[in-house]
Coordinates of N, CA and C in Angstrom, one line a residue:
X56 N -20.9 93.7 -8.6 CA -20.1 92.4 -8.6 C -19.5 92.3 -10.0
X57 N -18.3 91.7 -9.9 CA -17.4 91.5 -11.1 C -17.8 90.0 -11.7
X58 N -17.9 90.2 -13.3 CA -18.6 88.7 -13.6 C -17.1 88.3 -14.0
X59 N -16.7 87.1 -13.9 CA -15.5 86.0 -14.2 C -15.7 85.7 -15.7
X60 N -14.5 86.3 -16.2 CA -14.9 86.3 -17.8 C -14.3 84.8 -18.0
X61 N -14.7 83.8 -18.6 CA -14.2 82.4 -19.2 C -13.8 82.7 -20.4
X62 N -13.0 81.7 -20.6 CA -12.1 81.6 -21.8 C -12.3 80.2 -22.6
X63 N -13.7 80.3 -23.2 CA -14.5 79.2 -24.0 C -13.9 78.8 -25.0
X64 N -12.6 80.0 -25.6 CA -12.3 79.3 -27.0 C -10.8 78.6 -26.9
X65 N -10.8 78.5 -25.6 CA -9.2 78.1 -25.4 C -9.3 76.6 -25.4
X66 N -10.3 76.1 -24.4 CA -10.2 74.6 -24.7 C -10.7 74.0 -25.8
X67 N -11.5 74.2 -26.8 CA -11.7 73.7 -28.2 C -10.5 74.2 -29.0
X68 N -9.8 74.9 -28.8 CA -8.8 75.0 -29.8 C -7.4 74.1 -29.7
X69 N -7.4 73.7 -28.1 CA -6.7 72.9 -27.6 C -6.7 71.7 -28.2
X70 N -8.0 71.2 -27.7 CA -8.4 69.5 -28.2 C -8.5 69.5 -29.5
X71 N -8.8 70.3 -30.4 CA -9.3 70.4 -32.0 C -6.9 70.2 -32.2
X72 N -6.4 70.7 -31.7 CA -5.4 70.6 -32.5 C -4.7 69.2 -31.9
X73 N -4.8 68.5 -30.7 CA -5.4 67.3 -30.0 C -5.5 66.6 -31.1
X74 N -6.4 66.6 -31.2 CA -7.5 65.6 -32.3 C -7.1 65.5 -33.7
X75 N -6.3 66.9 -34.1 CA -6.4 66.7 -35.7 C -4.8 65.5 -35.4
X76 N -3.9 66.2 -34.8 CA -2.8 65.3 -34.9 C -2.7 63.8 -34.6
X77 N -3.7 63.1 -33.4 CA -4.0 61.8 -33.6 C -4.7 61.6 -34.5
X78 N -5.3 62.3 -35.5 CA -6.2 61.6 -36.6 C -4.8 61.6 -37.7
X79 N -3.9 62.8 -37.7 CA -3.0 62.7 -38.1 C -1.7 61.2 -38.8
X80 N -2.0 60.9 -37.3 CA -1.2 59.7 -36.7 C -1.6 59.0 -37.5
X81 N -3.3 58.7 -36.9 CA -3.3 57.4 -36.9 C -3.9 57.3 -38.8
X82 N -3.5 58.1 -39.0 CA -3.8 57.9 -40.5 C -2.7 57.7 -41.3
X83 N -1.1 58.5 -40.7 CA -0.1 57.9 -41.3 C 0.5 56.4 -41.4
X84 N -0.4 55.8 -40.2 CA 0.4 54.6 -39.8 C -0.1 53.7 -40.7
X85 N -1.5 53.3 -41.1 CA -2.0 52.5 -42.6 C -1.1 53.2 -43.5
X86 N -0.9 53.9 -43.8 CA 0.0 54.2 -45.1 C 1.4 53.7 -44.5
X87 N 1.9 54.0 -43.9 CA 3.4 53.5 -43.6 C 3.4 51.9 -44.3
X88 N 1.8 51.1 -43.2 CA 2.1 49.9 -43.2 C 1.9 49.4 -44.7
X89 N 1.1 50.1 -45.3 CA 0.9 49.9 -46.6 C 1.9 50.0 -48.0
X90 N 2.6 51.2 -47.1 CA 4.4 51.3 -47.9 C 4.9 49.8 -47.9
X91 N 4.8 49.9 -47.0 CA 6.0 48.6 -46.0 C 6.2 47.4 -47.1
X92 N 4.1 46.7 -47.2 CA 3.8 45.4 -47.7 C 4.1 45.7 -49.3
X93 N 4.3 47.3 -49.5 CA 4.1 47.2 -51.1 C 5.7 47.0 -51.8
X94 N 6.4 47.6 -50.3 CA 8.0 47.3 -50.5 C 8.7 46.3 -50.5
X95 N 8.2 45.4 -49.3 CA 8.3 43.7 -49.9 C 7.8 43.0 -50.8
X96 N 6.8 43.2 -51.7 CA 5.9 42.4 -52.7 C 6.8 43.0 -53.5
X97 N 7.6 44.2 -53.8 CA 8.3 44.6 -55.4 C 10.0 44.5 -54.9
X98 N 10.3 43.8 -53.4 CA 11.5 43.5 -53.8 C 12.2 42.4 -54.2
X99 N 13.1 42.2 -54.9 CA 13.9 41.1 -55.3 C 14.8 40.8 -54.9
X100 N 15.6 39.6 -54.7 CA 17.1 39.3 -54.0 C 17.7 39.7 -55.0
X101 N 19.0 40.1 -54.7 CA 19.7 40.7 -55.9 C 20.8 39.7 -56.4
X102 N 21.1 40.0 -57.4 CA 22.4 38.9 -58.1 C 23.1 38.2 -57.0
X103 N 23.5 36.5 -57.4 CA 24.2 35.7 -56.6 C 23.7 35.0 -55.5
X104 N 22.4 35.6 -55.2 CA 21.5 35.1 -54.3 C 20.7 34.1 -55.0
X105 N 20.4 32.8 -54.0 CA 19.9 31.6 -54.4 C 18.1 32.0 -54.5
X106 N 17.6 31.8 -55.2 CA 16.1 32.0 -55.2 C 15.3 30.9 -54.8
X107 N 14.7 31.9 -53.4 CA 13.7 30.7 -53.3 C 13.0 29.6 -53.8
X108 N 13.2 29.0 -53.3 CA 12.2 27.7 -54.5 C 10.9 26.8 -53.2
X109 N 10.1 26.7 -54.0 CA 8.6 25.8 -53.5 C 8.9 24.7 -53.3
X110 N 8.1 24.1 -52.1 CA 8.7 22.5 -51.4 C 7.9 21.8 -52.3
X111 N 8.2 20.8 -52.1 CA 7.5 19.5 -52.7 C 6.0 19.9 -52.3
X112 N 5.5 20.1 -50.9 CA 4.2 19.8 -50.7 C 3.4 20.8 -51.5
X113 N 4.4 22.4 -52.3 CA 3.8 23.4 -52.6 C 3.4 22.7 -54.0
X114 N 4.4 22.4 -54.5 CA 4.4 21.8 -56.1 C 3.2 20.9 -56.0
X115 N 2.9 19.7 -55.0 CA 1.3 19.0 -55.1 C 0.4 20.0 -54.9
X116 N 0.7 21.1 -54.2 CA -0.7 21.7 -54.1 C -1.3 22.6 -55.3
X117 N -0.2 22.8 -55.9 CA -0.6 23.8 -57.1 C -0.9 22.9 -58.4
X118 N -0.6 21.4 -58.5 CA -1.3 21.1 -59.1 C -2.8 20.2 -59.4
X119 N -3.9 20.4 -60.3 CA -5.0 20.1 -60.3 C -5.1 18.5 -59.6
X120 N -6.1 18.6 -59.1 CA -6.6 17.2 -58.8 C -7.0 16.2 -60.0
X121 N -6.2 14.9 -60.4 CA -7.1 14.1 -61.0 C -8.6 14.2 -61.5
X122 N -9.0 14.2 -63.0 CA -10.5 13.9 -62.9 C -11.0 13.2 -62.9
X123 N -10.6 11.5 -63.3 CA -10.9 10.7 -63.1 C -9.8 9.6 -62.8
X124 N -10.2 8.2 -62.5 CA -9.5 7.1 -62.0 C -8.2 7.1 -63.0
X125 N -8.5 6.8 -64.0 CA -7.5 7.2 -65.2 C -6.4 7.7 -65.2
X126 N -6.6 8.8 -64.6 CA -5.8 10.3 -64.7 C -5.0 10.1 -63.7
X127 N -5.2 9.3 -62.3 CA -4.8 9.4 -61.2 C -4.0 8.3 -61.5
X128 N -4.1 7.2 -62.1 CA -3.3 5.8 -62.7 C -1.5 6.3 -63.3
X129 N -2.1 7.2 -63.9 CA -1.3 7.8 -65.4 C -0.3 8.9 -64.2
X130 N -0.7 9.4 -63.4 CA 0.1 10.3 -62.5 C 0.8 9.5 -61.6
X131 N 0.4 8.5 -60.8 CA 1.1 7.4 -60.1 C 1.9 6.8 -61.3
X132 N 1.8 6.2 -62.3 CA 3.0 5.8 -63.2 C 4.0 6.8 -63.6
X133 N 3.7 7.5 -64.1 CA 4.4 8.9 -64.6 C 5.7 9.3 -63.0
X134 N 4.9 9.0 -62.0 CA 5.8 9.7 -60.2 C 7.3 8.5 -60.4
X135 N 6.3 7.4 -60.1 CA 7.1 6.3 -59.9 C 8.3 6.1 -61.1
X136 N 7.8 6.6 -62.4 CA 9.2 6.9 -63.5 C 10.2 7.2 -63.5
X137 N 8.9 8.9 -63.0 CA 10.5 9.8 -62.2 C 11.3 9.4 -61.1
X138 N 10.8 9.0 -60.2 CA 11.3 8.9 -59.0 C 12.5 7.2 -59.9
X139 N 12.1 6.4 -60.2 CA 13.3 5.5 -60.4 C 14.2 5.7 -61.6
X140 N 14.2 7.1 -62.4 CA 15.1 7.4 -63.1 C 16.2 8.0 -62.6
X141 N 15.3 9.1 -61.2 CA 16.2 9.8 -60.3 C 17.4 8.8 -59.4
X142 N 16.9 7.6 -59.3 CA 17.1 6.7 -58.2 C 18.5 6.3 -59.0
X143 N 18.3 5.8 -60.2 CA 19.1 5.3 -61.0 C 20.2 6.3 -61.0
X144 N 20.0 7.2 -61.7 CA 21.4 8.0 -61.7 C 21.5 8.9 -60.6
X145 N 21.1 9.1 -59.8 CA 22.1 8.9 -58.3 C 22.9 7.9 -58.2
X146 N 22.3 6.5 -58.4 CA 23.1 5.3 -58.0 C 24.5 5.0 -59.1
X147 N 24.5 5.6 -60.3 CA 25.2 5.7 -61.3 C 26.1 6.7 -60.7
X148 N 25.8 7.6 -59.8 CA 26.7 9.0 -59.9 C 27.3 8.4 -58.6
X149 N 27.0 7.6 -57.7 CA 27.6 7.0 -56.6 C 27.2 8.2 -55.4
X150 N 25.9 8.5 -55.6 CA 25.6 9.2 -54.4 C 25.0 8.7 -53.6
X151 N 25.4 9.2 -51.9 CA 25.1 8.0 -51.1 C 23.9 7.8 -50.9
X152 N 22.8 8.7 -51.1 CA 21.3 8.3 -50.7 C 20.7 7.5 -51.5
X153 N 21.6 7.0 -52.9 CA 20.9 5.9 -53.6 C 21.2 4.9 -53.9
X154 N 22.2 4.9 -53.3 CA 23.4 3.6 -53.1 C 22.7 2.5 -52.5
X155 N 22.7 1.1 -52.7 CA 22.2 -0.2 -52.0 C 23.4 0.0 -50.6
X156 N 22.4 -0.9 -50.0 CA 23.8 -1.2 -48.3 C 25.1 -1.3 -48.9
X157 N 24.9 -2.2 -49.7 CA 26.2 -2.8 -49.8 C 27.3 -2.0 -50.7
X158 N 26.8 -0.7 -51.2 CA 27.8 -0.1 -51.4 C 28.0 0.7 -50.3
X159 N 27.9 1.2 -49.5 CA 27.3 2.4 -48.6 C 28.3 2.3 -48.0
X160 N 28.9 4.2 -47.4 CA 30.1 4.3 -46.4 C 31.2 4.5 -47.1
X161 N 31.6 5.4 -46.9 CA 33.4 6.2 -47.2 C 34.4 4.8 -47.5
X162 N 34.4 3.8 -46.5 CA 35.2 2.6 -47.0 C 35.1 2.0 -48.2
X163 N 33.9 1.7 -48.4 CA 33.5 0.9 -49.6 C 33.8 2.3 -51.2
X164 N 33.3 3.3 -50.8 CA 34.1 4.2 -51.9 C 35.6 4.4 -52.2
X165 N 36.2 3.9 -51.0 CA 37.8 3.9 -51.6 C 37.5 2.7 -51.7
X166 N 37.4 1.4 -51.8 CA 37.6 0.8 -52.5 C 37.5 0.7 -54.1
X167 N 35.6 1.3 -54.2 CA 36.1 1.1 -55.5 C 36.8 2.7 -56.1
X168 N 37.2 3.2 -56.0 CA 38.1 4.3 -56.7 C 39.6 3.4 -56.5
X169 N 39.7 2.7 -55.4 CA 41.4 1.9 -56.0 C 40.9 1.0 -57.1
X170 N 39.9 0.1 -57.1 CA 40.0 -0.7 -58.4 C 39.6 0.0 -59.3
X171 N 38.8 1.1 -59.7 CA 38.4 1.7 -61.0 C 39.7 2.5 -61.4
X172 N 40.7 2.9 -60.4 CA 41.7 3.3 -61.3 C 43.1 2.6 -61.1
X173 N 42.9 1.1 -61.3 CA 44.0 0.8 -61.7 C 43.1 -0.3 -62.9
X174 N 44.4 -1.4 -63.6 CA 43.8 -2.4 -64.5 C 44.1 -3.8 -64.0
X175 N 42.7 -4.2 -63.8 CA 42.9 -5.7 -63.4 C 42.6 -6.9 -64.1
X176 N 43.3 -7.8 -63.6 CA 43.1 -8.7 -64.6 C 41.8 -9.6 -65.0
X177 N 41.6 -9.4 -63.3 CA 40.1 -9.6 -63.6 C 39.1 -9.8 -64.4
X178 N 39.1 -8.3 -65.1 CA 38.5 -7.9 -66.7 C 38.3 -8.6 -67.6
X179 N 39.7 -9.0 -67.7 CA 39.5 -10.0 -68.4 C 39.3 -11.7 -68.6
X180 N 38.5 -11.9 -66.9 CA 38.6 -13.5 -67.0 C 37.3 -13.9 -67.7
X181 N 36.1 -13.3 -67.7 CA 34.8 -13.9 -67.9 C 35.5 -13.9 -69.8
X182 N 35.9 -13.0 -70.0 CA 36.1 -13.3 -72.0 C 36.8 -13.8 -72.0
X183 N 38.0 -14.4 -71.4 CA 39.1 -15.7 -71.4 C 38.1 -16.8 -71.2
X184 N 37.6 -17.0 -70.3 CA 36.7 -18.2 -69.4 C 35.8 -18.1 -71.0
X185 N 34.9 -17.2 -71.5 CA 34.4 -17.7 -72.4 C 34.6 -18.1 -74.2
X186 N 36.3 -17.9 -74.3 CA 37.0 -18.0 -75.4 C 37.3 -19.3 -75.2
X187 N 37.8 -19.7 -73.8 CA 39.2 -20.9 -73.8 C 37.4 -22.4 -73.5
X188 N 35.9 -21.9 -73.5 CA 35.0 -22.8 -73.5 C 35.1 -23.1 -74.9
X189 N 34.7 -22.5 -75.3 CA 34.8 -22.7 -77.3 C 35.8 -23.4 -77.6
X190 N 37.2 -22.9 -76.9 CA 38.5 -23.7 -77.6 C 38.3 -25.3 -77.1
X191 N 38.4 -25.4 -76.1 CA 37.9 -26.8 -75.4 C 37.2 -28.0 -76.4
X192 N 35.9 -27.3 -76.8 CA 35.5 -28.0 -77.6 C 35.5 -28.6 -79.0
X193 N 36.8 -28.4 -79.3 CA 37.4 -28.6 -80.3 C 38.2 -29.8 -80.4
X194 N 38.6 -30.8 -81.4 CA 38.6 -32.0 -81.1 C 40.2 -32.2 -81.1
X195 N 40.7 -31.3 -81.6 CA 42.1 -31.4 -82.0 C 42.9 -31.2 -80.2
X196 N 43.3 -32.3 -79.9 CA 43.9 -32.4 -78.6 C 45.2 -31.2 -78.6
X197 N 46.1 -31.0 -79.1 CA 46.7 -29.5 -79.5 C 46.0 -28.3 -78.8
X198 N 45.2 -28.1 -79.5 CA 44.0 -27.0 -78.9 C 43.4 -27.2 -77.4
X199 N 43.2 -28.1 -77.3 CA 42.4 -28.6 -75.9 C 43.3 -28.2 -75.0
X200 N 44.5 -28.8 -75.3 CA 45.9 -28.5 -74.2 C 46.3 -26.8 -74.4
X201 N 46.7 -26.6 -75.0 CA 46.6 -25.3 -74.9 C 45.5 -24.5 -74.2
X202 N 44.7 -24.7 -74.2 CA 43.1 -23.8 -73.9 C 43.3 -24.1 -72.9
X203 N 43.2 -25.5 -71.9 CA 43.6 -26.1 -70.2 C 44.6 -24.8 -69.7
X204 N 45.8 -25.1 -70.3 CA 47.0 -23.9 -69.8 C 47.1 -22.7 -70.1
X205 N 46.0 -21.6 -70.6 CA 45.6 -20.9 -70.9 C 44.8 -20.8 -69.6
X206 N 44.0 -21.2 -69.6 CA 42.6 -21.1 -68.1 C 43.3 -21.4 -67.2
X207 N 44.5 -22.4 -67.0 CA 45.4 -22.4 -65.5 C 45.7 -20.9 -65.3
X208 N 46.5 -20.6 -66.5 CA 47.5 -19.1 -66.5 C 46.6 -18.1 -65.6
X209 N 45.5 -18.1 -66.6 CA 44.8 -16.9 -66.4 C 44.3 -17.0 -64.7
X210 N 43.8 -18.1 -64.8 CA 43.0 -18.4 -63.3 C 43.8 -18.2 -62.0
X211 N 45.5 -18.6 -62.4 CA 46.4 -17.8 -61.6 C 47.0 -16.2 -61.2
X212 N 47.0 -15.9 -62.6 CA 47.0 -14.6 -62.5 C 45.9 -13.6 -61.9
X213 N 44.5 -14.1 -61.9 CA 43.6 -13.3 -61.2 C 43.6 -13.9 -60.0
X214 N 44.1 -14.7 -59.2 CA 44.2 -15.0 -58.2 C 45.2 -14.3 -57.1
X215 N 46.5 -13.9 -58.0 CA 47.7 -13.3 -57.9 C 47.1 -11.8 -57.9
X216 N 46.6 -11.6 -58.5 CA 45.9 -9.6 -58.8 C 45.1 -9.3 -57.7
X217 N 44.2 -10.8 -57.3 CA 43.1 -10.4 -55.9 C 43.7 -10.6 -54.9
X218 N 45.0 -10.9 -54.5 CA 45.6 -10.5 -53.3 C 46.3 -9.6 -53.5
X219 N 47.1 -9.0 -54.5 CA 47.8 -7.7 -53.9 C 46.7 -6.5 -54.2
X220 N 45.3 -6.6 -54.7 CA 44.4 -5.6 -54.4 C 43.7 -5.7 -53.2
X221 N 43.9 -6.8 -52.4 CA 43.3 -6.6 -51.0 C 44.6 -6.2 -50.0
X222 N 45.6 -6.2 -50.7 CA 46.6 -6.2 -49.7 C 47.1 -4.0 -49.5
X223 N 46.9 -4.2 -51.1 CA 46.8 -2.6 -50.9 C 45.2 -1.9 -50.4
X224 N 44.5 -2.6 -50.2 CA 42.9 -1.9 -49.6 C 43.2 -2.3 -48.0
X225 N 43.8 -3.2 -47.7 CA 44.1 -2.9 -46.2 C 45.1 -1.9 -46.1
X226 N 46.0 -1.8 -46.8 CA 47.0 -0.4 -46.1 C 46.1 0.6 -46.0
X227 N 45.2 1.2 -47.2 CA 44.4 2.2 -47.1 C 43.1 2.5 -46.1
X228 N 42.9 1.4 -45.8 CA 41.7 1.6 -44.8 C 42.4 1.1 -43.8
X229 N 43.6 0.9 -43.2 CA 44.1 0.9 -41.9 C 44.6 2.1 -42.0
X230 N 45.0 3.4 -42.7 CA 45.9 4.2 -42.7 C 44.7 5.2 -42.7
X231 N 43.6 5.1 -43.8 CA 42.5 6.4 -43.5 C 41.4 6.2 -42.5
X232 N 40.9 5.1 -42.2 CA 39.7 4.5 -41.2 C 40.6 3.9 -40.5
X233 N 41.4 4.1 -39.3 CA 41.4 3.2 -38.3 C 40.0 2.5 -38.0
X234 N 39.2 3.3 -37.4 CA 38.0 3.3 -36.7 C 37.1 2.2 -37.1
X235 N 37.2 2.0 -38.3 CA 36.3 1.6 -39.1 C 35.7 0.3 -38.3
X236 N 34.2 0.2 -38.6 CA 33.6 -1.2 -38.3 C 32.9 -2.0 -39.2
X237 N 33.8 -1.6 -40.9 CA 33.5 -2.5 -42.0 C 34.2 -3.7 -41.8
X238 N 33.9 -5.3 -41.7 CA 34.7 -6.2 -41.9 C 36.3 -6.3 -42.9
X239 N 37.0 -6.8 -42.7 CA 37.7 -6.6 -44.0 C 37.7 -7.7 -45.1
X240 N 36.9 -8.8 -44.0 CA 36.7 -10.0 -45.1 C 35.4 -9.5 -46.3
X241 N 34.8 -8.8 -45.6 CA 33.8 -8.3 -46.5 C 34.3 -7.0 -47.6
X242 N 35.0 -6.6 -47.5 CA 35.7 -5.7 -48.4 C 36.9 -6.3 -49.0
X243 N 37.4 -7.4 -49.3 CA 37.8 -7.8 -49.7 C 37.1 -8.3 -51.0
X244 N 36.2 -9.0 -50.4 CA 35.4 -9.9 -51.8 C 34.8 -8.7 -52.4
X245 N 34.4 -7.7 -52.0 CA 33.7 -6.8 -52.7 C 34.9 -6.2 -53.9
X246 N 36.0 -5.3 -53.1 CA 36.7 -5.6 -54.7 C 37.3 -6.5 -55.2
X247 N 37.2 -7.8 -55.4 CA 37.6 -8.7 -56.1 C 36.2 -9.4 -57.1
X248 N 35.1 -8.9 -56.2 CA 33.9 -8.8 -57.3 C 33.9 -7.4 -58.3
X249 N 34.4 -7.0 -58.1 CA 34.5 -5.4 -58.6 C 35.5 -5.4 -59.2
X250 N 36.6 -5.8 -59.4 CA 37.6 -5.9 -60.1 C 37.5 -7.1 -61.4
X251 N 36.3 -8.1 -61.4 CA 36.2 -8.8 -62.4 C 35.3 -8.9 -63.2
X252 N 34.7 -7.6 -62.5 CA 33.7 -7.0 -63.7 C 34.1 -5.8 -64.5
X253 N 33.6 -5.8 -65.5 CA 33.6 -5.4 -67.0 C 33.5 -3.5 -66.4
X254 N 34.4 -2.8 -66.6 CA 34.4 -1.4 -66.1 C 33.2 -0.7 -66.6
X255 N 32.6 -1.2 -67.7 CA 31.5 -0.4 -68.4 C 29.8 -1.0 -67.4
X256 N 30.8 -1.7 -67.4 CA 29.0 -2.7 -66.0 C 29.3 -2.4 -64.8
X257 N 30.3 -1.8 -64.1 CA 29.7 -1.9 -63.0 C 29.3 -1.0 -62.5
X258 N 29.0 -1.1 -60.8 CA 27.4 0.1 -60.8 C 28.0 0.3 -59.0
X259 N 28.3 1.0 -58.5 CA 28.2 2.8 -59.7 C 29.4 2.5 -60.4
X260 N 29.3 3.3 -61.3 CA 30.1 4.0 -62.1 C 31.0 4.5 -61.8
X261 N 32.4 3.9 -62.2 CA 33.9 4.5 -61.9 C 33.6 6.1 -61.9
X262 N 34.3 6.6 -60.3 CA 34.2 8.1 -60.5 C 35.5 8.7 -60.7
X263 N 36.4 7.2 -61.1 CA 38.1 7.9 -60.7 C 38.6 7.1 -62.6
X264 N 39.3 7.9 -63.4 CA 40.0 7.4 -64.0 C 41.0 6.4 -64.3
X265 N 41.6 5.7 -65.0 CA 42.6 4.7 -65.0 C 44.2 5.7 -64.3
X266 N 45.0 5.4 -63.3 CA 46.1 6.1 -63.3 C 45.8 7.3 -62.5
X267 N 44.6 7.8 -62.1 CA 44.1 8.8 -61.0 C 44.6 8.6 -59.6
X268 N 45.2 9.6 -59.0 CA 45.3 9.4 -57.8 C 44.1 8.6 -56.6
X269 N 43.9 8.4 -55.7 CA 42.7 7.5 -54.9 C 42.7 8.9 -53.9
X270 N 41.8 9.6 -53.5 CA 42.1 10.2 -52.7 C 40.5 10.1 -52.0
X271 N 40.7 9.4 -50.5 CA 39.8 9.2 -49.6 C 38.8 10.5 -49.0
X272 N 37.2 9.6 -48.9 CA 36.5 11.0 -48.2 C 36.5 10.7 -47.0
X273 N 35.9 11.9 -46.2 CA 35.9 11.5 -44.8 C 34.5 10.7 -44.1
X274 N 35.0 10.1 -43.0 CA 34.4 9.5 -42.6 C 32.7 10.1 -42.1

């Protein structure tokens, strides 16, 4: 009888080269991934790109906690500083998130950019009003009379200025805001309150020069 010769070294050589190449594998693949994470941790955005920046909640977390009552006083005063310095000059720069109601809304900014760039007479009634008080009191009836017709003049003329500056804020807000659902009796008084204050007082802050075009934002 013929013995059946087997071929014992065929299947270990099979599976051994089997085996080395999944170990192969799976050994390349931690390294790949380890490439990967080491290629993101050393890349950078390149030029002109805005760099990430940490939220607010990151900036509290990174810093220490108060160590005592004290500390925590002096941080709550210190926030609240910041926060109403910021508040303030936004409100100076006429930006809308710091704006009171009553400036608020594309209308009320063309208004005041028509009165901060023109000259009204306005300006000058509180330092007439408080020159022609002084003259008043002076005994010499000459002066008195004069001073009376002086404060008519004037009290006319800013009477005369606060209707043709309402009369030009209605052209402009009938011509840029139809839509609008600002009153106009209420924008009226507002620049005529705005027009008889002192350019360096009022709030916000002229963003248009004397003689500057007015050129309207959108709604």
């Amino acid at each position: 009888m013929r013995r059946r010769v087997g071929y014992p070294c065929c299947v270990p050589l099979f599976s051994r080269k089997t085996t080395d190449v999944s170990a192969a594998t799976t050994g390349a693949e931690p390294e790949a991934a380890s490439e990967i994470v080491r290629a993101s941790r050393s890349h950078t955005p390149g030029k002109g790109k805005a760099t990430p920046k940490r939220t607010e909640a990151q900036r509290r977390k990174a810093e220490p906690p108060p160590a005592n009552r004290r500390e925590a006083m002096k941080r709550s005063r210190e926030k609240m500083r910041s926060e109403r310095a910021e508040s303030m000059a936004g409100m100076k720069a006429g930006d809308e998130r710091f704006l009171l109601p009553r400036d608020k809304g594309p209308e009320r900014r063309l208004v005041r950019d028509y009165v901060d760039s023109r000259r009204t007479v306005g300006t000058w009634f509180f330092g007439g009003a408080f020159l022609i008080f002084f003259l008043i009191q002076v005994r010499d009836p000459r002066i008195a009379l004069a001073a009376n017709i002086i404060w008519l003049l004037l009290a006319l003329a800013v009477i005369v200025d606060s209707i043709l500056i309402c009369r030009k804020i209605k052209k402009l807000i009938k011509a840029n805001y139809p839509k609008t659902t600002q009153r106009m009796g209420s924008l009226y008084m507002y620049a005529v309150m705005r027009g008889i204050t002192f350019r360096r007082m009022r709030m916000p802050n002229p963003q248009v020069k004397i003689g500057d075009p007015v050129v309207p934002t959108k709604a």
